[in-house]
GROMACS .gro file of C-alpha atoms in nm:
model
  102
    1MET     CA    1  -0.315   0.619  -0.135
    2LEU     CA    2  -0.633   0.470  -0.239
    3LYS     CA    3  -0.745   0.407   0.119
    4SER     CA    4  -0.608   0.752   0.236
    5VAL     CA    5  -0.841   0.904  -0.043
    6ALA     CA    6  -1.090   0.638   0.079
    7GLY     CA    7  -1.047   0.758   0.424
    8VAL     CA    8  -1.113   1.113   0.330
    9GLY     CA    9  -1.385   1.098   0.089
   10ASN     CA   10  -1.538   0.891   0.389
   11LEU     CA   11  -1.484   1.131   0.629
   12MET     CA   12  -1.606   1.444   0.407
   13GLY     CA   13  -1.925   1.275   0.288
   14GLY     CA   14  -2.028   1.189   0.670
   15MET     CA   15  -1.980   1.572   0.729
   16ALA     CA   16  -2.170   1.634   0.457
   17ILE     CA   17  -2.445   1.439   0.529
   18GLU     CA   18  -2.453   1.597   0.900
   19TRP     CA   19  -2.399   1.951   0.789
   20ILE     CA   20  -2.717   1.876   0.553
   21ALA     CA   21  -2.934   1.663   0.785
   22PHE     CA   22  -2.967   1.427   0.594
   23PRO     CA   23  -3.276   1.208   0.684
   24THR     CA   24  -3.163   0.866   0.807
   25GLN     CA   25  -3.348   0.536   0.769
   26ALA     CA   26  -3.524   0.699   0.455
   27ALA     CA   27  -3.797   0.474   0.232
   28ALA     CA   28  -3.677   0.555  -0.170
   29GLY     CA   29  -3.867   0.873  -0.276
   30THR     CA   30  -3.940   1.013   0.044
   31VAL     CA   31  -3.610   1.247   0.078
   32PRO     CA   32  -3.696   1.611   0.019
   33ALA     CA   33  -3.564   1.749  -0.308
   34ASP     CA   34  -3.405   2.000  -0.083
   35LYS     CA   35  -3.181   1.768   0.060
   36VAL     CA   36  -3.119   1.632  -0.240
   37PHE     CA   37  -2.983   1.923  -0.377
   38TRP     CA   38  -2.781   2.028  -0.116
   39LEU     CA   39  -2.656   1.666  -0.163
   40ASP     CA   40  -2.573   1.724  -0.505
   41ILE     CA   41  -2.414   2.047  -0.424
   42ALA     CA   42  -2.164   1.901  -0.165
   43ALA     CA   43  -2.059   1.578  -0.357
   44CYS     CA   44  -1.993   1.766  -0.707
   45PRO     CA   45  -1.754   2.026  -0.623
   46GLY     CA   46  -1.605   1.800  -0.358
   47LEU     CA   47  -1.555   1.508  -0.583
   48MET     CA   48  -1.388   1.790  -0.856
   49ILE     CA   49  -1.141   1.913  -0.591
   50PHE     CA   50  -0.993   1.585  -0.510
   51TYR     CA   51  -0.976   1.524  -0.864
   52VAL     CA   52  -0.813   1.859  -1.025
   53THR     CA   53  -0.594   1.839  -0.669
   54GLY     CA   54  -0.482   1.396  -0.739
   55PHE     CA   55  -0.393   1.540  -1.113
   56TRP     CA   56  -0.199   1.802  -1.016
   57PHE     CA   57   0.020   1.621  -0.812
   58LEU     CA   58   0.037   1.317  -1.065
   59SER     CA   59   0.166   1.654  -1.302
   60GLN     CA   60   0.444   1.708  -1.033
   61TYR     CA   61   0.614   1.380  -1.079
   62SER     CA   62   0.785   1.362  -1.413
   63ILE     CA   63   1.070   1.083  -1.475
   64SER     CA   64   1.210   0.939  -1.804
   65ARG     CA   65   1.285   0.640  -1.955
   66GLY     CA   66   1.579   0.646  -1.857
   67ARG     CA   67   1.575   0.779  -1.484
   68TYR     CA   68   1.400   0.515  -1.424
   69ALA     CA   69   1.601   0.272  -1.589
   70GLU     CA   70   1.862   0.383  -1.338
   71ILE     CA   71   1.661   0.394  -1.058
   72ARG     CA   72   1.493  -0.018  -1.205
   73ALA     CA   73   1.894  -0.123  -1.218
   74ALA     CA   74   1.996   0.004  -0.844
   75LEU     CA   75   1.656  -0.147  -0.706
   76ASP     CA   76   1.797  -0.462  -0.851
   77ASP     CA   77   2.187  -0.477  -0.736
   78ARG     CA   78   2.061  -0.357  -0.360
   79GLN     CA   79   1.868  -0.705  -0.410
   80LYS     CA   80   2.083  -0.911  -0.497
   81THR     CA   81   2.339  -0.771  -0.245
   82THR     CA   82   2.087  -0.803   0.018
   83THR     CA   83   1.988  -1.175  -0.144
   84LYS     CA   84   2.387  -1.272  -0.121
   85ASP     CA   85   2.413  -1.114   0.200
   86LEU     CA   86   2.107  -1.326   0.342
   87ALA     CA   87   2.308  -1.612   0.180
   88GLU     CA   88   2.643  -1.562   0.358
   89ILE     CA   89   2.407  -1.497   0.691
   90ASN     CA   90   2.238  -1.835   0.682
   91GLU     CA   91   2.575  -2.031   0.644
   92ARG     CA   92   2.707  -1.935   0.990
   93PRO     CA   93   2.649  -2.095   1.284
   94HIS     CA   94   2.437  -1.969   1.483
   95LEU     CA   95   2.502  -1.860   1.841
   96ASP     CA   96   2.215  -2.115   1.950
   97PRO     CA   97   2.301  -2.445   1.917
   98HIS     CA   98   1.937  -2.562   1.833
   99LEU     CA   99   1.886  -2.397   1.535
  100ASN     CA  100   2.266  -2.503   1.374
  101ARG     CA  101   2.019  -2.820   1.241
  102ARG     CA  102   2.140  -2.863   0.890
   0.00000   0.00000   0.00000
């Protein structure tokens, strides 16, 4: 999730800088005030939109402690079964005789 948010943020930031025509290679203190103003206008609402959207998605994910315990138990059972199955498979002789060294 973090990578996708960072990627979208970089994309939107780059688009905003292009739209504003923010000067490149400018020394500190030489950027015109109107460019800084428009950068603030582009950045602040954009951040708010991303944060509010993220909070909304998180608010839609409701899970109780009981449901979490059920899911965790099912995952633990699946892990035990997979580990047991892999151990049984490793005990079988392989078709390739070079892999049968024990």
